[in-house]
Amino acid sequence: MTKTTGLNQYVKYGLILLLSISLILLTQGIKLLKYGGGAPIDGMAIMGLLTLWLFSMIGIMITDVIKKADIPVLRSFPILGWVSITSLVMCLIFDFFVTAIQAVDFLSITTPILTFAGISVADRLVDLRKTSWKVAIVAVFVFMGTYLASALLAQFGLMISGN
Amino acid sequence: MKRDFGFLIIFAVVIIFAAEWIGFQSITIGSITITLLPLVFAILLTMVLGMSVFRKGIMKKVYSKANIGFASQYLIFIMLPLMARYGADVAPRIKDILQVGWVFIIQDLGNLGTVLIGLPIAVLLGLRREAIGATLGIGREGELAYISEKYTLESKEGRGVLSLYIIGTLFGALFFSVFAPILLDLGFRPEALAMASGVGSSSMMTGASSTLVARLPEMEETILSYAAASQLLTSFLGTFTMIFLAVPLQKFMYKLLVRGDEA
């Protein structure tokens, strides 16, 4: 695949993000159609979607700048993290963004993502043959282990802090 | 390729329609309720329909090399609006979160649970060097990079971490969306489970926190903000926890377990 650079690359990211927020809008619409109630598609929801698009773009640009500046500690910080931080900072400064973004139904954001996640692994299902059943069992305990240990520590911590 | 891409978009729309129309389904086994969200049906449908038996006619165009390549290369960008949404969930609760900030930090040490619980099981099953790769963490990019640098991916350790990576990619979100509410039914506090959801993989975190939200809609804001804050913390501390705590702990336990095995 030819590597697109500079402005072209951002246009591409912008379009992919546009696809992403359009599918979120669609999902929220389907939910409305099915349940009648729920999060309405109004001006605020549209503003919310556009805000999500904007913060994602800013996060992408920050990641690029940091990669170019070659700051050792921050270089490995994922793009996903930068987008969350961008959004967090902007939302702390302007309450409007919180209202706008929360007008977008949360679960409507998740369905399109998992749709693409499923498609993306289509060719990797065959790789499962390379893994042994033993590692599969271990995987279950590894996932349970991290979640259970964190949950126990959190439960304990919250209890002590009296929350 | 351009025309195939159109098929991909239409297919995605159809799948979203189907998944949302199936909607929320719950299965109750005894006192435990397993909630299946539309996102679970979305990933199941796309994975099953992507199997080679179904790749005929139009489906062959949907699952073309270019389309699968697009999905895996740009999945992370499709996820970005979700990550931006998490920022808006954390912001209004930032005071509460900072107030119990130390709880967030100690629960992050729970990531060592992969070694503590996973390693003995792996050794018990007869795995040796593969176990090093398979239990160092949840097998995401961080562990993959560390293991491949230290042992290469062709080594047994490398095969262990790669296997875990594949299993996590395929089933991680599904697993956590089922496991999180089980712990809820066992009496864990939703706040604790929300914090624990920040395991270090965004899709797994989403799987865990989404089902919690579906079960407790009135706590949506708390659950999402705690999960997102914990996830951010794991992104910052994850590498350090792995190198300075998980690796030494794993070495120590491995020696102990394997020696006990030989005696």
Coordinates of C-alpha atoms in Angstrom, one line a residue, chain A residues 76, chain B residues 142 234-244:
Chain A
S76 CA 4.6 4.8 23.2
Chain B
G142 CA 2.9 -3.9 25.2
T234 CA -3.3 1.6 32.7
S235 CA -2.1 3.2 29.4
F236 CA 0.3 5.3 31.4
L237 CA 1.5 2.9 34.0
G238 CA 1.0 -0.4 32.1
T239 CA 4.6 -0.6 30.7
F240 CA 6.1 0.2 34.1
T241 CA 3.9 -2.3 36.0
M242 CA 5.0 -4.9 33.5
I243 CA 8.7 -4.3 33.5
F244 CA 9.2 -3.5 37.2

